[in-house]
PDB file of C-alpha atoms in Angstrom:
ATOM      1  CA  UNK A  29      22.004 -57.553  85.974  1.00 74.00           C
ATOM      2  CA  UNK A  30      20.776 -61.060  86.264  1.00 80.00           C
ATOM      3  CA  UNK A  31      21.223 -63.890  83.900  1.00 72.00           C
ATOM      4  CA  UNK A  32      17.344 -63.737  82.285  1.00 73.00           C
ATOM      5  CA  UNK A  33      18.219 -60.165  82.053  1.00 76.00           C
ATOM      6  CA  UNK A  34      21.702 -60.196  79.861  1.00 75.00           C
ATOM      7  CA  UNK A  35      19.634 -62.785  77.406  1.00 73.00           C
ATOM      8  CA  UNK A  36      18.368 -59.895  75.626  1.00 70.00           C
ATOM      9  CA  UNK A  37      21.310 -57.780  76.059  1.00 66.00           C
ATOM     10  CA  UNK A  38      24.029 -60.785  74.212  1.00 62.00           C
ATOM     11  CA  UNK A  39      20.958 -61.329  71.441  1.00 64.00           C
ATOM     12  CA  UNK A  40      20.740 -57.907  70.444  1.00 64.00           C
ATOM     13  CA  UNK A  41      24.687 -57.941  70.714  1.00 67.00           C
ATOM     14  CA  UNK A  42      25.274 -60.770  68.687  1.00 63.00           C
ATOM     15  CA  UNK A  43      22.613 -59.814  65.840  1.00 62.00           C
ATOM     16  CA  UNK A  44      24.654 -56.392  65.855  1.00 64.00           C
ATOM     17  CA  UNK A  45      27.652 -57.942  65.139  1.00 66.00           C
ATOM     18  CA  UNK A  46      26.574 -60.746  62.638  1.00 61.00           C
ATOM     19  CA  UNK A  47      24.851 -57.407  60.318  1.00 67.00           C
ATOM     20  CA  UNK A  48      28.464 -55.816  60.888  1.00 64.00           C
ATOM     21  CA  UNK A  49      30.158 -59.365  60.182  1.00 61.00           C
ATOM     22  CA  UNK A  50      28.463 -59.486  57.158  1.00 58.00           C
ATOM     23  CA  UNK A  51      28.384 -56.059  55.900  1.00 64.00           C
ATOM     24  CA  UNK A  52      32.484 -56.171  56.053  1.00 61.00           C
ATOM     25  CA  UNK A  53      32.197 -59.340  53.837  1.00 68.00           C
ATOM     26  CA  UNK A  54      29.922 -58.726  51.475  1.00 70.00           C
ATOM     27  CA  UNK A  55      30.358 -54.321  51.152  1.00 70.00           C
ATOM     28  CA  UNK A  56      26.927 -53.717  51.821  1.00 70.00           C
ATOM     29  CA  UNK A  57      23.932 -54.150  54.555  1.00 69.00           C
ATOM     30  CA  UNK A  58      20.822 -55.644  53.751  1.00 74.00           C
ATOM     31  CA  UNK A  59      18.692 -53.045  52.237  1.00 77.00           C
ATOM     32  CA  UNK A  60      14.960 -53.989  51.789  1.00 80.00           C
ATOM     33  CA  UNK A  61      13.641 -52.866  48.461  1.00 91.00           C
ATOM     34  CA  UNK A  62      10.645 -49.957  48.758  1.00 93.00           C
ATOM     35  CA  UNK A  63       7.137 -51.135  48.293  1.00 95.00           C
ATOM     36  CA  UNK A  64       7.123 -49.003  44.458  1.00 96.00           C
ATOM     37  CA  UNK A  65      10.078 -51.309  43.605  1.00 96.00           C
ATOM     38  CA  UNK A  66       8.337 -54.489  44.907  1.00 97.00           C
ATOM     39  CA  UNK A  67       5.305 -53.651  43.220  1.00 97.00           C
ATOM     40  CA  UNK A  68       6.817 -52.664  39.914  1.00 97.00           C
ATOM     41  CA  UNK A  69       9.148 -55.737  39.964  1.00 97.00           C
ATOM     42  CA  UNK A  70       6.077 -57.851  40.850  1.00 96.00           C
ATOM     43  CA  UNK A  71       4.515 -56.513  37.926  1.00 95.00           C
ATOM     44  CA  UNK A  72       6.843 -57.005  35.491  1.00 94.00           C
ATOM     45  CA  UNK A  73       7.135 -60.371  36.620  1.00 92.00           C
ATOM     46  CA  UNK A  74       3.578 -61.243  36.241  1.00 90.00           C
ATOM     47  CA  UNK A  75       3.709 -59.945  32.574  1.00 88.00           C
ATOM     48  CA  UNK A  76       6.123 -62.736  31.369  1.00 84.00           C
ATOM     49  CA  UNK A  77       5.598 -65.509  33.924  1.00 85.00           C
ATOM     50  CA  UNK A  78       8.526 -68.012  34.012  1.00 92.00           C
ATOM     51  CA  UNK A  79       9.173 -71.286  35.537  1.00 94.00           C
ATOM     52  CA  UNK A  80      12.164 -70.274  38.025  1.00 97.00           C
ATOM     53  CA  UNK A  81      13.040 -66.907  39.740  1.00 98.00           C
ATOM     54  CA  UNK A  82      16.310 -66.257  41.784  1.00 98.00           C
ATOM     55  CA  UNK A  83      16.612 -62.960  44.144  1.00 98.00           C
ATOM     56  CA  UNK A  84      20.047 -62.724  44.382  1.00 98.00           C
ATOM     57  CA  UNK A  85      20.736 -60.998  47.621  1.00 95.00           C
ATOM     58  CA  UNK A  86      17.441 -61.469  49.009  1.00 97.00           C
ATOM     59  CA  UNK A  87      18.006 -59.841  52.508  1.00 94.00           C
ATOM     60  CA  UNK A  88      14.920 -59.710  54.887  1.00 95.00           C
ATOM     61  CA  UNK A  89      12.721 -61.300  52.433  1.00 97.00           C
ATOM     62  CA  UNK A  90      10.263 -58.488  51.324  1.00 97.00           C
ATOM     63  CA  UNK A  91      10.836 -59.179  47.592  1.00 98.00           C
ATOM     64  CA  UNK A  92      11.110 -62.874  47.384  1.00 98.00           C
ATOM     65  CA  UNK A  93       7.881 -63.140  49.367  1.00 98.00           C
ATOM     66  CA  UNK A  94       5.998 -60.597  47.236  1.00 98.00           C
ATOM     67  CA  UNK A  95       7.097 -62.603  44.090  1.00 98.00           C
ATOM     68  CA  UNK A  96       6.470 -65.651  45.232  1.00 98.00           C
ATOM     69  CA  UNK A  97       2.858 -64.618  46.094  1.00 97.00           C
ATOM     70  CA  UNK A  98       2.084 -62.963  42.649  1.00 96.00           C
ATOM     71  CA  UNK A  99       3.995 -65.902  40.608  1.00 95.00           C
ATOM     72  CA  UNK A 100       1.998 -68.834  42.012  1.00 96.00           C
ATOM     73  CA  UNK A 101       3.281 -70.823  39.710  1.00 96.00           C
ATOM     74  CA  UNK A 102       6.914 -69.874  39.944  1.00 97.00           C
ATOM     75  CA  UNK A 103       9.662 -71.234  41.623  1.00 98.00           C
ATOM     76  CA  UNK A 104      11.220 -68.624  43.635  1.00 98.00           C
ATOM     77  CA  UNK A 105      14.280 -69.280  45.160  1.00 98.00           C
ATOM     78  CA  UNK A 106      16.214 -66.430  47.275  1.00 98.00           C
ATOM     79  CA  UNK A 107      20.057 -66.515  48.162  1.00 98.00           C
ATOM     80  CA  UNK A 108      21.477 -64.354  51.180  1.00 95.00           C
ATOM     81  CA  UNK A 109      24.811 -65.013  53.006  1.00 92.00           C
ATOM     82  CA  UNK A 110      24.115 -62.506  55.876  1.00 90.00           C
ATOM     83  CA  UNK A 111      22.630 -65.096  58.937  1.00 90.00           C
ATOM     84  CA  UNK A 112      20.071 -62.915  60.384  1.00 90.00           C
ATOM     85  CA  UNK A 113      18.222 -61.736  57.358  1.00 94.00           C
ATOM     86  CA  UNK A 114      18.200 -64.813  56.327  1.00 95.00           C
ATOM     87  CA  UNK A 115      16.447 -66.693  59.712  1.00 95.00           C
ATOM     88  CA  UNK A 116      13.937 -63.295  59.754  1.00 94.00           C
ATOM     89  CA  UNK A 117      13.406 -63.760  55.807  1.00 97.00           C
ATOM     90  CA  UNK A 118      13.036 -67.700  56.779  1.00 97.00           C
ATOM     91  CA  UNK A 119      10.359 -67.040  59.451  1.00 97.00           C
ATOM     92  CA  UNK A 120       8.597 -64.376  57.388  1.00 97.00           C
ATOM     93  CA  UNK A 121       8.511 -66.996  54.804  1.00 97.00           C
ATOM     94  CA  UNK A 122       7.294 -69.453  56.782  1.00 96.00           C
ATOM     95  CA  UNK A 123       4.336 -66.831  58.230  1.00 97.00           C
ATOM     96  CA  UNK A 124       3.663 -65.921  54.956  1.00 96.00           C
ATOM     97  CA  UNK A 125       2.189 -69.219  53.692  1.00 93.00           C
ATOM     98  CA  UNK A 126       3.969 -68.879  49.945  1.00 95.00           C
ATOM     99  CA  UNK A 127       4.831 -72.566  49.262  1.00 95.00           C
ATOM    100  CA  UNK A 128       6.363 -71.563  46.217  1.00 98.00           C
ATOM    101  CA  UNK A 129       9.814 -70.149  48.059  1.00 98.00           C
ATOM    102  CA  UNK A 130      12.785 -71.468  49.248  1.00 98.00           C
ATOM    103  CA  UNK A 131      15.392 -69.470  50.759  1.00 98.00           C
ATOM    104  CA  UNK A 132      18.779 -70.239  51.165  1.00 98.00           C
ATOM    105  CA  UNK A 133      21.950 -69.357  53.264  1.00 96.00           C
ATOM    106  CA  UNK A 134      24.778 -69.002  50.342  1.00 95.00           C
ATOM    107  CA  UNK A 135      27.088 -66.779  48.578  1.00 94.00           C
ATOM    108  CA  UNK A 136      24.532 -66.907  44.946  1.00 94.00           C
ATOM    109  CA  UNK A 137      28.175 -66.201  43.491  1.00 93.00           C
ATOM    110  CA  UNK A 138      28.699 -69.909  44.515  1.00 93.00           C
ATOM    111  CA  UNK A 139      25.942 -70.641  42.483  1.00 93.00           C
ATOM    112  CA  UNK A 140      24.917 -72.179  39.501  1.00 92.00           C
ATOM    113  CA  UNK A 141      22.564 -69.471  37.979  1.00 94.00           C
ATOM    114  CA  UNK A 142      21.635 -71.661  34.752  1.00 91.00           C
ATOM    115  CA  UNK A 143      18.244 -72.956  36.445  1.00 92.00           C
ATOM    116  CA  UNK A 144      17.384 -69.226  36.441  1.00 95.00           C
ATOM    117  CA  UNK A 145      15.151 -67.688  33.863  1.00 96.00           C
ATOM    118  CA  UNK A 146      14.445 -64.275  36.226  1.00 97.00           C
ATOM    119  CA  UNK A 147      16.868 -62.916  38.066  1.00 98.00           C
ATOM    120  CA  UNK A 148      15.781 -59.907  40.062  1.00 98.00           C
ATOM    121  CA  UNK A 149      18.804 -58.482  42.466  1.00 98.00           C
ATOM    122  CA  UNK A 150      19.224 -54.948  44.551  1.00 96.00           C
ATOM    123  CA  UNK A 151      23.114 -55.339  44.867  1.00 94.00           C
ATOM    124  CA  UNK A 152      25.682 -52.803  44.831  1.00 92.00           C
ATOM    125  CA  UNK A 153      28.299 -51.675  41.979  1.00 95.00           C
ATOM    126  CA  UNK A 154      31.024 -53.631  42.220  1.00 94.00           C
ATOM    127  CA  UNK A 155      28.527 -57.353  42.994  1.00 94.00           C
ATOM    128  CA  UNK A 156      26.906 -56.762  40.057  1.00 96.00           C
ATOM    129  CA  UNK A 157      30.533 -56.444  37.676  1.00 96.00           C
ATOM    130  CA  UNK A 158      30.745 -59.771  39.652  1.00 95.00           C
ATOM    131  CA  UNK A 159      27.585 -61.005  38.492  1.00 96.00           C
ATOM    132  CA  UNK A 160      28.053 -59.803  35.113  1.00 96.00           C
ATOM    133  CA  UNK A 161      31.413 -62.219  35.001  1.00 94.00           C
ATOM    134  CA  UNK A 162      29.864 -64.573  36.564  1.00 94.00           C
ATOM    135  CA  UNK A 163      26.537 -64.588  34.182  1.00 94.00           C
ATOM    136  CA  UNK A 164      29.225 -64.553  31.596  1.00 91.00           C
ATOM    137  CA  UNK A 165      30.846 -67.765  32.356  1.00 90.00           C
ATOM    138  CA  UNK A 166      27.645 -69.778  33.107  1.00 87.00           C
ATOM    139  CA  UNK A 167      24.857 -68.462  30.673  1.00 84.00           C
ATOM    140  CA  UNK A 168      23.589 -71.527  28.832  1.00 82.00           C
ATOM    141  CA  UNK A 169      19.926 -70.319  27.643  1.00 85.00           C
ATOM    142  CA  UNK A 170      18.115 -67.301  27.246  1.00 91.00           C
ATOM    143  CA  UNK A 171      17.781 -65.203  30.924  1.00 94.00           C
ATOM    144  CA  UNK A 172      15.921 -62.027  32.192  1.00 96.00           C
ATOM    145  CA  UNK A 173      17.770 -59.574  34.753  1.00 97.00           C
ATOM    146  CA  UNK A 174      15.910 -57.039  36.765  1.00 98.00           C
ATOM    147  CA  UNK A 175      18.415 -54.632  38.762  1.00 98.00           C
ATOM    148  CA  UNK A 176      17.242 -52.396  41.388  1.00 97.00           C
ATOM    149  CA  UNK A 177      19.326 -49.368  40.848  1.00 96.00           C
ATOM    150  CA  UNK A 178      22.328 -50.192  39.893  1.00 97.00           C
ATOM    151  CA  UNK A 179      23.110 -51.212  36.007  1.00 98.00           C
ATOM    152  CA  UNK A 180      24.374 -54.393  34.989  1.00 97.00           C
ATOM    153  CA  UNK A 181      28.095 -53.645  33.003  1.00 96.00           C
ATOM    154  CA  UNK A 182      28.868 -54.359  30.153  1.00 94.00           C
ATOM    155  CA  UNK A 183      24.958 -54.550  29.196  1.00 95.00           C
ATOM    156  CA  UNK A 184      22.176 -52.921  27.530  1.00 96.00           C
ATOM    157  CA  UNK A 185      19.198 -52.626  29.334  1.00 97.00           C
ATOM    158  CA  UNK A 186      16.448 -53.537  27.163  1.00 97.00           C
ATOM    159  CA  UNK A 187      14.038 -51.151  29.455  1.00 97.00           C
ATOM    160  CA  UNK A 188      14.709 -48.409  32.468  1.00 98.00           C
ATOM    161  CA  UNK A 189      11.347 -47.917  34.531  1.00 98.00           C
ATOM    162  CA  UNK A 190      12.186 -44.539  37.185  1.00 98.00           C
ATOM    163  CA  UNK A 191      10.062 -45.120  40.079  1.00 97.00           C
ATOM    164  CA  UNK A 192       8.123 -41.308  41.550  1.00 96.00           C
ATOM    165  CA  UNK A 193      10.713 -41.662  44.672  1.00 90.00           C
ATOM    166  CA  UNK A 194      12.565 -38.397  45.378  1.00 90.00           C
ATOM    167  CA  UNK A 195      15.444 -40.203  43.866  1.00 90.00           C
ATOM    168  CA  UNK A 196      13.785 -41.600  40.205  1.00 96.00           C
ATOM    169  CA  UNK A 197      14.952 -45.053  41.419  1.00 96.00           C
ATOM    170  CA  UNK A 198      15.754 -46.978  38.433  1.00 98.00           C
ATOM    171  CA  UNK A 199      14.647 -50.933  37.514  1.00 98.00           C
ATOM    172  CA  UNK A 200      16.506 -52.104  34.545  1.00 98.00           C
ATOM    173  CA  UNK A 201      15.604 -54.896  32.886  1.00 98.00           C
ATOM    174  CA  UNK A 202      17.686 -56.738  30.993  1.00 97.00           C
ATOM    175  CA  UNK A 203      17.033 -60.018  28.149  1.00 95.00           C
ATOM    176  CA  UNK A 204      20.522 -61.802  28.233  1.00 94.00           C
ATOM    177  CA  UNK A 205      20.686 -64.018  25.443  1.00 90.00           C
ATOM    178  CA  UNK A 206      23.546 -66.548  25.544  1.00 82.00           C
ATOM    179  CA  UNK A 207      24.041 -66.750  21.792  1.00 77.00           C
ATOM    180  CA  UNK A 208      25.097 -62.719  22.349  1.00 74.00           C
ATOM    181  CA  UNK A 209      26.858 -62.729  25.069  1.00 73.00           C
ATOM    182  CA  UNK A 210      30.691 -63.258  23.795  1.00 59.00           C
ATOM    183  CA  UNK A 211      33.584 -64.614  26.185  1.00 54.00           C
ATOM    184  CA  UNK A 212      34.862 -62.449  29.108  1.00 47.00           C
ATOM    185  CA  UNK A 213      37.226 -60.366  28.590  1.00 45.00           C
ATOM    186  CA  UNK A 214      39.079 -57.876  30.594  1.00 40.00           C
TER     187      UNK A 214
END
């Protein structure tokens, strides 16, 4: 094999590794959203435009983009820590022509969330107890969480939507207001 040939070989290598890399640090690959969920979060979006929108774990971009697009007027702003998500979300971005979108290469648990007033996230179990204590801690104003299949603890949904999927995905959506929200505990 000649050098021009093991280019390939070392990217596809590398971009193997860096999903693995990731995966170990964060417990879970990037999982893109299904086109019912985009659609449905899209749509619920559009029926209370706000001024800022974080996707927290915004993987290879599908769901920022397709907010961004259908909240104009929005400022969308997606965090991922996994690397090559992130450059294909970047470049997808970038293709896509939404102006409205930044993406950025952090740990959202690093983040100051009080900017936010949508929160949309597809995370696992134990990130979103983490988010929970982290919303917690930082919730200043009045914030709406929508959760792609996995609940939020220690809150009550104010609305389940079950996709048709042969697994009745489930979108909570969630109205956090701070002046509820008591100190963490436990």
């Amino acid at each position: 094999m000649n050098f021009l040939e093991t280019i390939p070989v070392v990217l596809v290598l590398v971009s193997a590794l860096s999903i693995v890399w990731f995966t170990l640090k964060t417990g879970i690959s990037p999982m893109p959203s299904s086109n019912q969920v985009i659609g449905e979060v899209c749509s619920l979006a559009q029926a209370n435009p706000v001024a800022s929108v974080y996707e927290l774990g915004s993987g290879w971009g599908g769901l920022a983009i397709a907010i961004a697009k259908a909240n104009p007027k929005s400022a969308v702003v997606g965090y991922e820590m996994s690397t090559l998500p992130w450059l294909f979300s970047s470049l997808r971005n970038h293709l896509s022509g939404a102006k409205n979108l930044t993406l950025i290469r952090r740990d959202f648990m690093q983040t100051n969330l009080t900017d936010a007033d949508l929160i949309v996230c597809y995370l696992y179990p134990e990130a979103m107890k983490r988010l929970a204590d982290h919303l917690r801690t930082q919730l200043k104003g009045d914030i709406t969480v929508i959760s792609n299949t996995f609940r939020l603890p220690g809150f009550q949904p104010k609305m389940t939507v079950f996709m048709t999927d042969m697994y009745r995905t489930p979108l909570y959506l969630y109205e956090l207001r701070a002046s509820e929200i008591g100190p963490l505990t436990g």
